[in-house]
Amino acid sequence: IQQAQLGAKGDLEAMRLDEEFLRALEHGMPPTGGMGMGIDRLLMAITGLGIRETILFPLVK
């Protein structure tokens, strides 16, 4: 709703509703899948080290 209001005010960066996508979803969502491997996991696979040794930005407590 907020994006529609911004678009009505002339905001060119406001996100528009994708009517065609919503119409396609009425027929069902196609099977989807994928794989997202982060740099830390890739380094783990290459080096054989654990996540604590390869993580780029460790949590600081």
PDB file of C-alpha atoms in Angstrom:
ATOM      1  CA  ILE A   1       0.000   0.000   0.000  1.00  0.00           C
ATOM      2  CA  GLN A   2       2.803   2.370   0.914  1.00  0.00           C
ATOM      3  CA  GLN A   3       4.615   1.715  -2.369  1.00  0.00           C
ATOM      4  CA  ALA A   4       1.410   2.421  -4.326  1.00  0.00           C
ATOM      5  CA  GLN A   5       1.004   5.717  -2.481  1.00  0.00           C
ATOM      6  CA  LEU A   6       4.596   6.690  -3.239  1.00  0.00           C
ATOM      7  CA  GLY A   7       4.111   5.782  -6.901  1.00  0.00           C
ATOM      8  CA  ALA A   8       0.961   7.903  -7.053  1.00  0.00           C
ATOM      9  CA  LYS A   9       2.984  10.844  -5.724  1.00  0.00           C
ATOM     10  CA  GLY A  10       5.457  10.439  -8.588  1.00  0.00           C
ATOM     11  CA  ASP A  11       8.241   8.490  -6.870  1.00  0.00           C
ATOM     12  CA  LEU A  12      10.028   6.758  -9.762  1.00  0.00           C
ATOM     13  CA  GLU A  13      11.728   4.275  -7.414  1.00  0.00           C
ATOM     14  CA  ALA A  14       8.483   2.987  -5.897  1.00  0.00           C
ATOM     15  CA  MET A  15       7.963  -0.722  -6.531  1.00  0.00           C
ATOM     16  CA  ARG A  16       5.067  -1.527  -8.815  1.00  0.00           C
ATOM     17  CA  LEU A  17       2.757  -4.514  -8.418  1.00  0.00           C
ATOM     18  CA  ASP A  18       3.602  -7.245 -10.946  1.00  0.00           C
ATOM     19  CA  GLU A  19       0.118  -8.153 -12.167  1.00  0.00           C
ATOM     20  CA  GLU A  20       1.385 -10.724 -14.698  1.00  0.00           C
ATOM     21  CA  PHE A  21       3.363 -12.583 -12.028  1.00  0.00           C
ATOM     22  CA  LEU A  22       0.359 -12.698  -9.699  1.00  0.00           C
ATOM     23  CA  ARG A  23      -1.844 -13.951 -12.539  1.00  0.00           C
ATOM     24  CA  ALA A  24       0.704 -16.698 -13.289  1.00  0.00           C
ATOM     25  CA  LEU A  25       0.740 -17.751  -9.621  1.00  0.00           C
ATOM     26  CA  GLU A  26      -2.994 -18.436  -9.836  1.00  0.00           C
ATOM     27  CA  HIS A  27      -2.092 -21.423 -12.032  1.00  0.00           C
ATOM     28  CA  GLY A  28       0.371 -22.761  -9.457  1.00  0.00           C
ATOM     29  CA  MET A  29       3.981 -22.272  -8.523  1.00  0.00           C
ATOM     30  CA  PRO A  30       6.430 -24.221 -10.682  1.00  0.00           C
ATOM     31  CA  PRO A  31       8.996 -26.430  -8.952  1.00  0.00           C
ATOM     32  CA  THR A  32      11.954 -24.361  -7.858  1.00  0.00           C
ATOM     33  CA  GLY A  33      15.301 -25.087  -6.330  1.00  0.00           C
ATOM     34  CA  GLY A  34      18.761 -23.769  -6.043  1.00  0.00           C
ATOM     35  CA  MET A  35      21.952 -23.731  -4.114  1.00  0.00           C
ATOM     36  CA  GLY A  36      23.590 -20.819  -2.399  1.00  0.00           C
ATOM     37  CA  MET A  37      27.107 -21.499  -1.218  1.00  0.00           C
ATOM     38  CA  GLY A  38      28.796 -18.701   0.651  1.00  0.00           C
ATOM     39  CA  ILE A  39      32.487 -17.934   0.489  1.00  0.00           C
ATOM     40  CA  ASP A  40      33.019 -19.362   3.960  1.00  0.00           C
ATOM     41  CA  ARG A  41      31.473 -22.719   2.979  1.00  0.00           C
ATOM     42  CA  LEU A  42      33.497 -22.778  -0.242  1.00  0.00           C
ATOM     43  CA  LEU A  43      36.695 -22.188   1.742  1.00  0.00           C
ATOM     44  CA  MET A  44      35.700 -25.003   4.100  1.00  0.00           C
ATOM     45  CA  ALA A  45      35.352 -27.374   1.145  1.00  0.00           C
ATOM     46  CA  ILE A  46      38.679 -26.334  -0.390  1.00  0.00           C
ATOM     47  CA  THR A  47      40.819 -26.201   2.760  1.00  0.00           C
ATOM     48  CA  GLY A  48      39.162 -28.872   4.881  1.00  0.00           C
ATOM     49  CA  LEU A  49      39.025 -26.459   7.832  1.00  0.00           C
ATOM     50  CA  GLY A  50      36.044 -25.811  10.065  1.00  0.00           C
ATOM     51  CA  ILE A  51      33.662 -22.884   9.943  1.00  0.00           C
ATOM     52  CA  ARG A  52      35.415 -21.088  12.812  1.00  0.00           C
ATOM     53  CA  GLU A  53      38.675 -20.988  10.867  1.00  0.00           C
ATOM     54  CA  THR A  54      37.156 -19.860   7.574  1.00  0.00           C
ATOM     55  CA  ILE A  55      34.409 -17.390   8.505  1.00  0.00           C
ATOM     56  CA  LEU A  56      35.213 -13.890   7.267  1.00  0.00           C
ATOM     57  CA  PHE A  57      33.277 -11.926   9.883  1.00  0.00           C
ATOM     58  CA  PRO A  58      33.121 -13.875  13.160  1.00  0.00           C
ATOM     59  CA  LEU A  59      30.601 -12.895  15.809  1.00  0.00           C
ATOM     60  CA  VAL A  60      32.152 -10.890  18.614  1.00  0.00           C
ATOM     61  CA  LYS A  61      30.539 -11.292  22.025  1.00  0.00           C
TER      62      LYS A  61
END
